[in-house]
Each structure stands twice: as structure tokens, then as C-alpha cells.
Amino acid sequence: MNKFSSRVRSALSGLLVPSISIALTLIVASVIVLLLGKNPIEVFLGFLRGSGLVFKPRYAGGQGILTDFFSYLSILTPMIFASLGVMMGMRAGLFNIGVAGQMLLPGFLASVLIGYSDLPSYLAWPIIIIIGLVAGGAMGALIGFLKHRFNIHEVVTSIMLNYIISYVTAFFINTYYADPVTRNSRPVSEASRLLIPGQAGGARFDLPVGLVVALLVIFVMRFLLDRTTVGFRINAVGLNKDCARYAGINVGNNVVLAMAMSGMLAGLAGVTYYLGFANNMVPKELVSLGYDSIAVAVLGNVAPVGCLFASILVTIFQKGSVYMSSNVGVPKDIASVIIGILLMFSASGLYIEETLQRLRRRSRSKQDAKTDPDKAEEERA
Amino acid sequence: MTETIVELRNITKRFPGIVANDDVTLDIRKGEIFALLGENGAGKSTLMSILFGMYEPDEGQIFVRGEEVRLTSSKDAAALNIGMVHQHFKLVSNYTITENIVLGDEPLKRLGPLSWVDLKGASKKIRALSLEYGLEVNPDDKIEDLQVSTQQRVEILKMLYRDAEILIFDEPTSVLTPQEIEYLLEIMEELRRGGKTIILITHKLEEIKRVADRCAILLHGKLVGVYDVATTTTQRMANLMVGKELDTTLDKTEHDFGEVVLDVSDLTVYNEQKVKVVDNVSLRVRQGEILAIAGVSGNGQVDIADAIAGLQHISAGSISLKGEEISRLSIKDRIARGISYIPEDRQKDGLVMDLTLRDNLAIKTFDREPFSKKGVLQPEAFEQQATDLIKRYDIRSGQGSQTTTRSMSGGNQQKAIIAREVELDSDLLIFVQPTRGLDVGAIANIHQQILEQRDKGKAILLVSLELDEVLALADTICVAFRGQILKTDSAKNLSKEEVGQYMMGVTQ
């Protein structure tokens, strides 16, 4: 009983600091919005409405809150995968800044090989997922291998690979797969999209298949990192390479393994983004989601479940920003500003925690001072 | 002479699970060397961090020069002319001495609206200061090119440059060689002559005896008392410090040695800079034998140990364990074959500081049963082992098995490593500097354990810079000098003076 209540308390105190960070972010964001001469409540409602979490005043024909909500979920899915990818690298002490590239290559391959074929969904989906895992994993493993074998910093290799992938895929898109009108790649086939179309209450929507996989992967990652020898090794390598080596853990193998897993997760983010949300590719463009996921992973305290909640939160701002800006009139870039502020406050988590402790101590010592005379008397008696 | 400069009244400081300082009251007089003595984790550093403004006390008052002060940062302390040399230096390694010293308080030269840092003037001032107190440095040298002892002098100069009157030294000698220690103690005396007040945190009794005027002893966060150094014996100080009568004599029984466990022959090792650090070394350790490698720091002793454990590649020679050649095996395989290793740097190599004590105790065995089954960790087994070892090895920590090792005291970190390594039940135990930075009580405990392992028939390779430790424990002594073993002989046949001479490279 006591154990349980202390566990609840520790879980609550774990939530306290992030809640304070979020509250501070909303306050600062409100001030900025006020300075722009707009109503902050309208802005925040705009974000929520755009994400399908609050009813809009009116909907176009065939649309409804579910349309927005499921569209929100289909961009949430790659965000979860991408942030898990960044988290995985960080656990092993590696900074995978190349998630965007590791999304694009698998996305491109899956589009070209499956998206432009006429395979039925039940065949296309598993193959797409496998392509995501294999292509992303291979890129990650390459980065890890270069780090381990030649001591080339993973930030350098992953940024370089980002450029290489983005230009190479752009060449192929422009040459073979471009849509004559938009100059983007042709949209992938309906069947290959990781979506199940549905309809309810007169609104059409698409259920993202990837989300189910994402939720599953979160718990697999959590188990892997907290409860298996594989996770134990990776954590030890990430926290102290020297000690890990001394204890007989093969540091190089674990660096490659962690980067490969990071790449696999990025690959899943890629296929769920390019064949589940965007459904086509813009030549030479790396999606900003790949970079935003770094902030999300940090915000999520570099833990699987944390990444889930951070993704949910950050995606509201990103997904909702278009609707918000067209209806409230605040530029949609405010979303990036808010995410930046959020990241800053969440990076100050330790400071917030210390401040809380200091405040608590102070109030306690004040109380002690008040009760002290009584105590002294008690002791005398 | 008896003017009080610092007064601490009823200072109490709590950390989660631990009372670091419990109602401590002290007064420190102007112009004295005041020593603060206590075991690891007795609260010495915490107390001085409070005086230096790094922590705020939960209760109590601080008076400096008779006035009550509230210190919320080291800036406040600096404003009161209090300076501190930390155990781990706080210097920017690619800056020059001058740049480091002026950092944060740069002297500016102005020309109209323009201003720049007057490094030349600062350099001159530093040179003058260094001459005045006998702290030889060249102000234009870069920190990264300096020896540890010189870096320490820079830290001292940094305080003097800021006109510090009260100088706190946090275990200043733990990183120094005997000659450097002597030199530092002379500097302290020089500073006292210059009217400075010095607070020396240490657990080395000889140093206190040598320079300090008065000495406060802390035990488990409480003040035992303040003693006049001249009239208190070292033995008495040691007893007060550990709180019980201390038996420093080890009882070592004579016995015959068993089979050869470790056989190293013609070992040669080059380090990462391609410098030959171990040169054609051969040695054998038998069951029940303690073989100690004595030597001045940096003569290849640690490299020998690292090579045996597999942390360093060897370029020639062979290493065999119980008759099996192991020099090509991975670190993991060597551990499995029966090598326990207590490394020199416990925080860098011995522990993952941000993991819990429980995880650290299992860091070499987590992938064996019962700690994991088919790759799945078994937290109950981790917990059971931790509870058992904490009890048997008296490892003290704030939150038991769940304590982050970073928050534990150095002595308890070392106890944890020794517990883990001894529990591996290896035939060969390598101890490198096992008592570095520890207090008398912890040292005696560790020595006792080393002897216990010897009596159990384990082969023990001990690398130590402390000659007394070598002489107290070893059955056989090897003296290392410039990567070679100059002399190997039974400990009975060697006097302290002889070993000392070999350490300096003198061969008769």
C-alpha cells in the first residue's frame, strides 16, 4: 500500500515539472500573441480546432471534426516514430540529427517500389513497413559503423547523408516520377497508403494504420530499454563508454546497433509520412518534422512514453497552425516559436525542479520557525 | 592573532536521505591554517561549499569579520575575499594561465569608446604575485601543457589575484606526488606568513601535523571537536576521526603460495601516442600471493594492469591465466576466465555514475543468470544482490540500492566497486590504487579485504603509489621505472629505503 502510494507520488512529481514547463510556455506564448494584438484564447482554440480536438464553427461538405482528428493522428504517427528514433540514438550517447534523411530514403524507395505499383493493401502495407525498417536501419547502421570504425562524428555523417539523399532522390523524382503540374512526385496509389478510409456522421476520414504500429513500438522500446540486456548495454554505453568497455561491453557493436535501431525508427517515420500523410515528395525538400523530432525527444525526457506525450503536444501546434492562422490571422510560424519556447522551458527542467525544492524548503523552515518555540518547550518538559 | 575572521554557527545541511552537516559551530582565526578533518562523506566539503556560497545551509548563520552574511553564490563569497581551490580544477584548458586567471574579472583598458582586455598588465601582476609567494608559473603557458601541480598553482594564483584573504583548499594533495605535496605545504606556510587565512580540507593526518595550527574533526556530519594540532597526537586524531579505536596494524599470516595464476612474460605495450609505456615486463603471481608493483606515478604500472585486463592492446609478449593464453581474448572473455579489476579511476572506469548502485553492482554480470533470463533482466535478482552486498560490505548511500552512484561519497563508491569485483570470485584480482583519496577507516577496511582474498588463495596484483601500502600488504614487490621492472624480490628482503631508491631509478 505504502509502496503503491509512493509510486503514484513519484509518477505525479514526474508530471509536475513538465506541466510547469508547459504552463510557462503558454503564458509566454500568450504574451507574444497579445503583443501581436490578437486574443490568445482564440489562438489556442484555433490550434485545437485545426487538430480536430475542438469543434470548428463550421465544416465544408463531407468534412467534420473526425476528418481533422484523424488527419492529426496521421501526422502524429511519423512524429512519434521520428522522436523515438532520436531518443534511441541519445540513449547510446549519439546525436542522430539526420532523421529527415533517414525518413526520405525509405519513403522514396517505398513510393517508387510499392506506391507506384498496383499491389493490394494487404501486400503493400507489410512490404512498405519492411522497406522502412531495412532502408532506415541500413542508413543508421552506416552512420554507426563510420563512427565506430573511423571515428567520424555521427552529426557530420548524418548531415552529409541528408544532403546526398535529398539531391539523389530529387534527381530521380525530377527525371522519372514528377507530376507535370505540381513538379512534385506523383501521388502514391490509394491502396499503398497506410490509411483505412472511413465515414461517420457525414464526414469522411482516414484511419492511420501506422499509429497502431507506433503505439506497439513505444511499448516494445520501453521494454527493450528498461528490461532487457540489450537496453542495459545501450544505456551503459550512452552514460559512460569507458566504464562500459571496462565491464566487458562491446562499445562499437552497441553504437552500431543503437544507430541502426534509430534509423529503423526514422524509416518507419518516413514511410508513415510519405505514404500515409503527404503521399508525395517535394524534390530537394527534407521534412521539418525530422528536425522537430529532436526537440520532441528532449521534451519527452528521452523516454519512449515521454516521446508519445511530447509528440501529441507538439503536433497540436504544428497541425493546428494552418487553420489557426487563416482564422485568427496570426502567422502560422507562431507554432515554431511556441515549440521553441517549449523546448527552452523543458530544457530548464532541472532548474525548475531545484526552484521548487528551494521554495518547499523555505516554506517548511518558515513553518518550523513558527512551531519551534513550542518544540523547545516540549523538549524542556 | 586571535581575531576571529569566520564564524559558522549551528550550520545544518540536509540532502535527500542524509544529514551532511548537523549543527556545526566553528570559529576560524585570522592568519591560521585551519584543518578540517574527517572521513569521506563526513561533511567537510559540504561545509566549505556552504562557506563558499555553493549551497545555502538549511539552518544556521555565517559570520565573516563579525558581520552576519548570506551567501547565495560564489560571487558573494568572492566579494568577501573568500577563495576556494576545488578538488577538480576549474580551468579552461586551451587558455593561457593569464587568461584563466582574469576570466570573469578582466582588467580593461579604454581608449574612448573602445575597450580591450589588458592581458599584458595582468600577466605582469600575476608574475609579481607568483614571485611573492613562490608559486612558480609562466603566465603565458597554456593550461593543457601544464602538469597537475602547476594547474593547482594557477588555481591558487587565481584566488590571490582576486585578493582572497580566506583560502579554502579542498583535498589539495590527493592529486600530487610526494615532492609536490611538500612544495604545496611550503606554499601554504608562505601564504600564512603573508597574513592569509587557510582552511585545509583533508584526511591525511601527516599534512595536518606538518602545517596546521588547529584542526576541526567531523564525524557523520557532526563536529567532534576542535583540537590544537601541536598537542594532539596523530593516533588520537585518527581515532577521533573514525569515532572508534582504530587498529592500523594488519595481521598478515605467513603461508606458502600455490600454483601460478598469472604469468606475464616479455610484455611490451605502446600507448595511443605510440610511446612505449611497458617495456619487456615479466611477472608471475601465485595463489595466495600479493604481488605489488611500486613506483612513482606514470612509470607504466597502470598500463601493465590495463593490458592484463584487456583494456590496452599489447604489441609483444604473452599473458597467461591459469596456463591459458588470454592476450587475444576480449575483455568480456577475460572477466569470464577469472579476472577482477579495481581500476584506478573509479568514476571514469569503475562506475556508471548516473546509474543506480543496484545496476552498477551488476554491471559485469547482468547478462548472466540469475540477473537475466533469455535477455530479459530480472530486477528482483538485481535487488537481492544489492541488498546483500550493501549489508555485507557496509556500503552507505542515501536511498539504498536505488541511489545514483554519483551522489555517493568516494569511499562508498570504492566499496561498491570492491564488493562487485570480489563477488565475481575470480582467481586473479587486480587492485590499482585501491585506497586513493580514501580516509583512514576506509583504507583499513580495504586492506583487510585484500588480505582476506589473499588468505582465500586468490592471486592479487596490487598497483599502488603509496609506498607504505605496498610495504604493508605485499608478499613480493616489483619496482617499476620507465616501463621496466627494475627489481623483483620478496618483500621481506627489501627495506623502504631500497624500494624508494629503485623507484627513483637508482640501481646498485
Coordinates of C-alpha atoms in Angstrom, one line a residue, chain A residues 3-375:
Chain A
K3 CA 4.8 1.3 -1.9
F4 CA 1.9 1.9 -4.2
S5 CA 1.2 5.4 -2.9
S6 CA 4.9 6.3 -3.1
R7 CA 4.9 5.1 -6.7
V8 CA 1.9 7.3 -7.5
R9 CA 3.5 10.2 -5.8
S10 CA 6.7 9.8 -7.8
A11 CA 4.7 9.5 -11.0
L12 CA 2.9 12.7 -10.2
S13 CA 6.0 14.6 -9.3
G14 CA 7.4 13.4 -12.6
L15 CA 4.5 15.1 -14.3
L16 CA 4.7 18.3 -12.2
V17 CA 7.8 19.7 -13.8
P18 CA 6.7 19.2 -17.4
S19 CA 3.3 20.7 -16.5
I20 CA 5.0 23.8 -15.2
S21 CA 7.1 24.0 -18.4
I22 CA 4.0 23.8 -20.5
A23 CA 2.2 26.3 -18.4
L24 CA 5.1 28.7 -18.6
T25 CA 5.2 28.2 -22.4
L26 CA 1.5 29.0 -22.7
I27 CA 2.0 32.2 -20.7
V28 CA 4.9 33.4 -22.7
A29 CA 3.1 32.5 -26.0
S30 CA 0.1 34.4 -24.8
V31 CA 2.2 37.5 -24.2
I32 CA 3.6 37.3 -27.7
V33 CA 0.1 36.9 -29.2
L34 CA -1.1 39.8 -27.1
L35 CA 1.7 41.9 -28.5
L36 CA 0.6 41.0 -32.0
G37 CA -2.8 42.4 -31.0
K38 CA -4.7 39.1 -31.0
N39 CA -6.6 37.1 -28.5
P40 CA -4.5 34.2 -27.1
I41 CA -7.5 32.1 -26.3
E42 CA -8.7 32.3 -29.9
V43 CA -5.2 31.3 -31.0
F44 CA -5.1 28.2 -28.7
L45 CA -8.6 27.3 -29.7
G46 CA -7.5 27.6 -33.3
F47 CA -4.7 25.1 -32.8
L48 CA -7.1 22.7 -31.1
R49 CA -9.8 23.1 -33.8
G50 CA -7.2 22.6 -36.5
S51 CA -6.2 19.4 -34.9
G52 CA -9.7 18.1 -34.6
L53 CA -9.8 18.3 -30.8
V54 CA -12.4 21.0 -30.6
F55 CA -15.3 21.6 -32.9
K56 CA -14.9 24.2 -35.6
P57 CA -17.8 26.7 -36.0
R58 CA -18.5 25.1 -39.4
Y59 CA -17.3 22.4 -41.8
A60 CA -17.1 22.1 -45.5
G61 CA -19.2 19.4 -47.1
G62 CA -18.1 15.8 -46.3
Q63 CA -15.9 17.0 -43.5
G64 CA -16.2 17.0 -39.7
I65 CA -14.3 17.0 -36.6
L66 CA -13.3 13.4 -37.2
T67 CA -11.7 14.3 -40.5
D68 CA -9.4 16.8 -38.7
F69 CA -8.8 14.5 -35.8
F70 CA -7.7 11.5 -38.0
S71 CA -5.6 13.8 -40.2
Y72 CA -4.0 15.0 -36.9
L73 CA -3.3 11.3 -36.0
S74 CA -1.8 10.6 -39.4
I75 CA 0.8 13.3 -38.9
L76 CA 1.2 12.4 -35.2
T77 CA 2.3 8.9 -36.3
P78 CA 5.5 9.8 -38.1
M79 CA 6.3 12.3 -35.3
I80 CA 6.2 9.5 -32.7
F81 CA 8.5 7.3 -34.8
A82 CA 10.9 10.1 -35.5
S83 CA 11.2 11.2 -31.9
L84 CA 11.7 7.6 -30.8
G85 CA 14.5 7.4 -33.4
V86 CA 16.2 10.5 -31.9
M87 CA 15.6 9.1 -28.4
M88 CA 17.2 5.8 -29.3
G89 CA 20.4 7.5 -30.5
M90 CA 20.5 9.7 -27.4
R91 CA 20.3 6.7 -25.2
A92 CA 23.5 5.4 -26.6
G93 CA 25.1 8.9 -26.4
L94 CA 24.6 9.6 -30.1
F95 CA 23.0 12.6 -31.7
N96 CA 21.1 11.5 -34.8
I97 CA 20.4 14.8 -36.5
G98 CA 19.8 13.0 -39.8
V99 CA 16.3 11.7 -39.1
A100 CA 14.9 13.7 -42.0
G101 CA 17.2 12.0 -44.5
Q102 CA 16.6 8.6 -42.9
M103 CA 12.9 9.3 -43.5
L104 CA 13.3 10.4 -47.1
L105 CA 15.2 7.4 -48.4
P106 CA 12.8 4.7 -47.2
G107 CA 9.9 7.0 -48.1
F108 CA 11.3 7.3 -51.6
L109 CA 12.0 3.6 -52.1
A110 CA 8.6 2.6 -50.8
S111 CA 6.9 5.1 -53.1
V112 CA 8.8 4.0 -56.1
L113 CA 8.7 0.3 -55.5
I114 CA 5.2 -0.1 -54.0
G115 CA 3.5 3.3 -54.2
Y116 CA 3.5 3.3 -58.0
S117 CA 2.6 -0.4 -58.3
D118 CA -0.9 -1.8 -58.2
L119 CA -0.3 -4.1 -55.3
P120 CA -3.3 -4.5 -53.0
S121 CA -3.1 -3.1 -49.5
Y122 CA -2.7 -6.3 -47.6
L123 CA 0.5 -7.0 -49.6
A124 CA 1.7 -3.4 -49.9
W125 CA 1.5 -2.5 -46.3
P126 CA 3.8 -5.1 -44.8
I127 CA 6.3 -4.6 -47.6
I128 CA 6.3 -0.8 -47.1
I129 CA 6.9 -1.3 -43.3
I130 CA 9.8 -3.7 -44.1
I131 CA 11.3 -1.2 -46.6
G132 CA 11.1 1.4 -43.9
L133 CA 12.9 -0.8 -41.4
V134 CA 15.5 -2.0 -43.8
A135 CA 16.4 1.2 -45.6
G136 CA 16.3 3.3 -42.5
G137 CA 18.2 0.8 -40.5
A138 CA 20.9 0.5 -43.1
M139 CA 21.4 4.2 -43.1
G140 CA 21.6 4.3 -39.3
A141 CA 24.0 1.3 -39.3
L142 CA 26.2 3.0 -41.8
I143 CA 26.4 6.1 -39.6
G144 CA 27.1 4.0 -36.6
F145 CA 29.8 2.0 -38.4
L146 CA 31.6 5.1 -39.6
K147 CA 31.6 6.4 -36.1
H148 CA 32.8 3.1 -34.6
R149 CA 35.4 2.2 -37.3
F150 CA 36.8 5.6 -38.4
N151 CA 35.7 7.8 -35.5
I152 CA 33.7 10.1 -37.8
H153 CA 31.2 12.1 -35.7
E154 CA 27.6 11.0 -36.3
V155 CA 26.4 14.6 -36.7
V156 CA 28.8 15.1 -39.6
T157 CA 27.9 11.9 -41.4
S158 CA 24.2 12.2 -40.8
I159 CA 24.0 15.8 -42.1
M160 CA 26.1 14.8 -45.2
L161 CA 23.9 11.8 -45.8
N162 CA 20.9 14.1 -45.6
Y163 CA 22.2 16.2 -48.5
I164 CA 23.2 13.2 -50.5
I165 CA 19.8 11.5 -50.1
S166 CA 17.9 14.8 -50.8
Y167 CA 19.7 15.5 -54.0
V168 CA 19.8 11.9 -55.3
T169 CA 16.1 11.4 -54.7
A170 CA 15.4 14.8 -56.2
F171 CA 17.2 13.8 -59.4
F172 CA 15.1 10.7 -59.7
I173 CA 11.9 12.5 -58.9
N174 CA 12.6 15.2 -61.4
T175 CA 13.7 12.7 -64.1
Y176 CA 11.2 9.9 -63.7
Y177 CA 8.5 10.5 -61.2
A178 CA 7.5 14.1 -61.4
D179 CA 3.9 15.2 -61.7
P180 CA 3.8 17.5 -64.8
V181 CA 1.6 20.1 -63.0
T182 CA 2.9 20.3 -59.4
R183 CA 6.6 19.3 -60.2
N184 CA 6.4 17.2 -57.0
S185 CA 6.5 13.4 -57.3
R186 CA 3.3 11.7 -58.4
P187 CA 1.0 10.8 -55.5
V188 CA 1.2 7.2 -54.4
S189 CA -1.6 4.8 -55.1
E190 CA -4.6 4.7 -52.8
A191 CA -4.0 1.1 -51.9
S192 CA -0.4 1.7 -50.9
R193 CA -1.3 4.4 -48.4
L194 CA -1.1 3.4 -44.8
L195 CA -4.7 4.6 -44.3
I196 CA -8.1 3.0 -43.9
P197 CA -10.8 5.3 -45.3
G198 CA -13.9 5.6 -43.2
Q199 CA -17.1 7.6 -42.8
A200 CA -19.2 8.6 -39.9
G201 CA -21.9 11.3 -39.4
G202 CA -21.4 12.5 -42.9
A203 CA -17.7 13.2 -42.5
R204 CA -15.0 11.3 -44.4
F205 CA -11.8 10.4 -42.7
D206 CA -8.7 8.2 -43.0
L207 CA -7.6 6.0 -40.1
P208 CA -3.8 5.8 -39.9
V209 CA -2.7 2.2 -39.8
G210 CA 0.8 3.3 -38.6
L211 CA -0.5 4.7 -35.3
V212 CA -1.3 1.2 -34.1
V213 CA 2.3 0.1 -35.0
A214 CA 3.6 3.3 -33.3
L215 CA 1.8 2.5 -30.1
L216 CA 3.1 -1.0 -30.2
V217 CA 6.6 0.1 -30.9
I218 CA 6.5 2.5 -27.9
F219 CA 5.9 -0.4 -25.6
V220 CA 8.5 -2.6 -27.3
M221 CA 11.1 0.2 -27.0
R222 CA 10.2 0.7 -23.3
F223 CA 10.6 -3.0 -22.6
L224 CA 13.8 -3.2 -24.6
L225 CA 15.4 -0.2 -22.9
D226 CA 14.3 -0.9 -19.3
R227 CA 14.0 -4.6 -19.1
T228 CA 16.5 -6.3 -21.5
T229 CA 20.2 -6.9 -21.6
V230 CA 20.3 -5.1 -24.9
G231 CA 18.9 -2.0 -23.3
F232 CA 21.1 -2.3 -20.3
R233 CA 24.2 -2.3 -22.6
I234 CA 23.0 0.6 -24.7
N235 CA 22.2 2.7 -21.6
A236 CA 25.6 1.9 -20.1
V237 CA 27.4 2.8 -23.3
G238 CA 25.4 6.0 -23.5
L239 CA 26.1 7.1 -19.9
N240 CA 29.8 6.1 -19.7
K241 CA 31.6 4.5 -22.6
D242 CA 34.8 3.9 -20.6
C243 CA 33.1 2.0 -17.8
A244 CA 31.0 0.0 -20.3
R245 CA 34.2 -1.1 -22.0
Y246 CA 35.8 -1.9 -18.7
A247 CA 32.8 -4.0 -17.8
G248 CA 33.3 -6.1 -20.9
I249 CA 30.5 -4.5 -23.1
N250 CA 31.5 -4.2 -26.7
V251 CA 31.0 -0.4 -27.2
G252 CA 31.4 -0.4 -31.0
N253 CA 28.8 -3.1 -31.6
N254 CA 26.3 -1.2 -29.4
V255 CA 27.0 2.1 -31.1
V256 CA 26.2 0.4 -34.5
L257 CA 23.2 -1.4 -33.1
A258 CA 21.7 1.8 -31.5
M259 CA 22.2 3.8 -34.6
A260 CA 20.6 1.0 -36.7
M261 CA 17.6 1.0 -34.4
S262 CA 17.5 4.7 -34.5
G263 CA 17.5 4.6 -38.3
M264 CA 14.8 1.9 -38.4
L265 CA 12.5 4.1 -36.3
A266 CA 13.3 7.0 -38.6
G267 CA 12.5 4.7 -41.6
L268 CA 9.1 4.0 -40.1
A269 CA 8.6 7.7 -39.6
G270 CA 9.5 8.1 -43.3
V271 CA 7.0 5.6 -44.7
T272 CA 4.2 6.7 -42.5
Y273 CA 4.8 10.3 -43.5
Y274 CA 5.3 9.8 -47.3
L275 CA 2.8 7.0 -47.6
G276 CA 0.2 8.0 -45.0
F277 CA 0.2 11.8 -44.7
A278 CA 1.9 13.6 -47.6
N279 CA 1.5 10.9 -50.2
N280 CA 4.0 12.5 -52.4
M281 CA 7.5 14.0 -52.2
V282 CA 8.8 17.6 -52.9
P283 CA 12.1 17.4 -54.6
K284 CA 15.1 18.5 -52.5
E285 CA 12.9 19.0 -49.5
L286 CA 13.7 17.4 -46.2
V287 CA 10.6 17.5 -43.9
S288 CA 11.0 19.8 -40.9
L289 CA 9.4 17.0 -38.8
G290 CA 12.7 15.2 -38.9
Y291 CA 14.3 18.1 -37.1
D292 CA 11.4 18.9 -34.9
S293 CA 11.6 15.4 -33.6
I294 CA 14.9 16.3 -31.8
A295 CA 13.0 18.8 -29.7
V296 CA 10.2 16.4 -29.1
A297 CA 12.6 13.7 -27.9
V298 CA 14.2 16.1 -25.5
L299 CA 10.8 17.3 -24.4
G300 CA 9.8 13.7 -23.8
N301 CA 12.7 13.3 -21.4
V302 CA 14.4 10.8 -23.8
A303 CA 12.0 8.1 -22.8
P304 CA 9.5 6.2 -25.0
V305 CA 6.3 7.1 -23.3
G306 CA 7.6 10.7 -22.8
C307 CA 8.1 10.8 -26.6
L308 CA 4.4 9.8 -27.1
F309 CA 3.1 12.7 -24.9
A310 CA 5.6 15.2 -26.3
S311 CA 4.6 14.2 -29.9
I312 CA 0.9 14.6 -29.0
L313 CA 1.5 18.1 -27.7
V314 CA 3.9 19.4 -30.4
T315 CA 1.8 18.0 -33.2
I316 CA -1.2 20.0 -32.0
F317 CA 0.7 23.2 -32.6
Q318 CA 2.0 22.1 -36.0
K319 CA -1.1 20.5 -37.3
G320 CA -3.4 23.2 -36.0
S321 CA -1.3 26.2 -37.2
V322 CA -2.7 26.3 -40.7
Y323 CA -6.4 26.6 -39.5
M324 CA -5.4 28.9 -36.7
S325 CA -3.5 31.3 -39.0
S326 CA -6.2 31.5 -41.6
N327 CA -9.0 32.0 -39.0
V328 CA -7.3 34.1 -36.3
G329 CA -4.8 35.8 -38.5
V330 CA -1.6 35.1 -36.6
P331 CA 1.1 33.8 -38.9
K332 CA 1.5 30.0 -38.7
D333 CA 5.1 30.4 -37.8
I334 CA 4.0 31.1 -34.3
A335 CA 3.8 27.3 -34.0
S336 CA 7.6 27.1 -34.4
V337 CA 8.0 29.9 -31.9
I338 CA 5.9 28.1 -29.4
I339 CA 7.7 24.9 -29.9
G340 CA 11.0 26.7 -29.4
I341 CA 9.8 28.3 -26.1
L342 CA 8.5 24.9 -25.0
L343 CA 11.9 23.3 -25.7
M344 CA 13.6 26.1 -23.8
F345 CA 11.5 25.6 -20.7
S346 CA 11.7 21.9 -20.9
A347 CA 15.5 22.1 -21.1
S348 CA 15.3 24.2 -17.9
G349 CA 13.5 21.3 -16.2
L350 CA 16.3 20.8 -13.6
Y351 CA 16.3 24.4 -12.8
I352 CA 12.5 24.4 -12.3
E353 CA 12.9 21.3 -10.0
E354 CA 15.5 23.0 -7.9
T355 CA 13.5 26.1 -7.6
L356 CA 10.5 24.1 -6.4
Q357 CA 12.6 22.3 -3.9
R358 CA 14.0 25.6 -2.6
L359 CA 10.5 27.1 -2.3
R360 CA 9.4 24.0 -0.4
R361 CA 12.3 24.1 1.9
R362 CA 11.8 27.8 2.6
S363 CA 8.1 27.3 3.4
R364 CA 9.0 24.4 5.6
S365 CA 11.7 26.2 7.5
K366 CA 9.2 29.1 8.0
Q367 CA 6.8 26.6 9.5
D368 CA 9.5 25.2 11.6
A369 CA 10.4 28.6 12.9
K370 CA 6.8 29.2 13.8
T371 CA 6.5 25.9 15.7
D372 CA 10.0 26.0 17.1
P373 CA 9.2 27.7 20.4
D374 CA 6.6 25.0 21.1
K375 CA 9.0 22.3 20.3

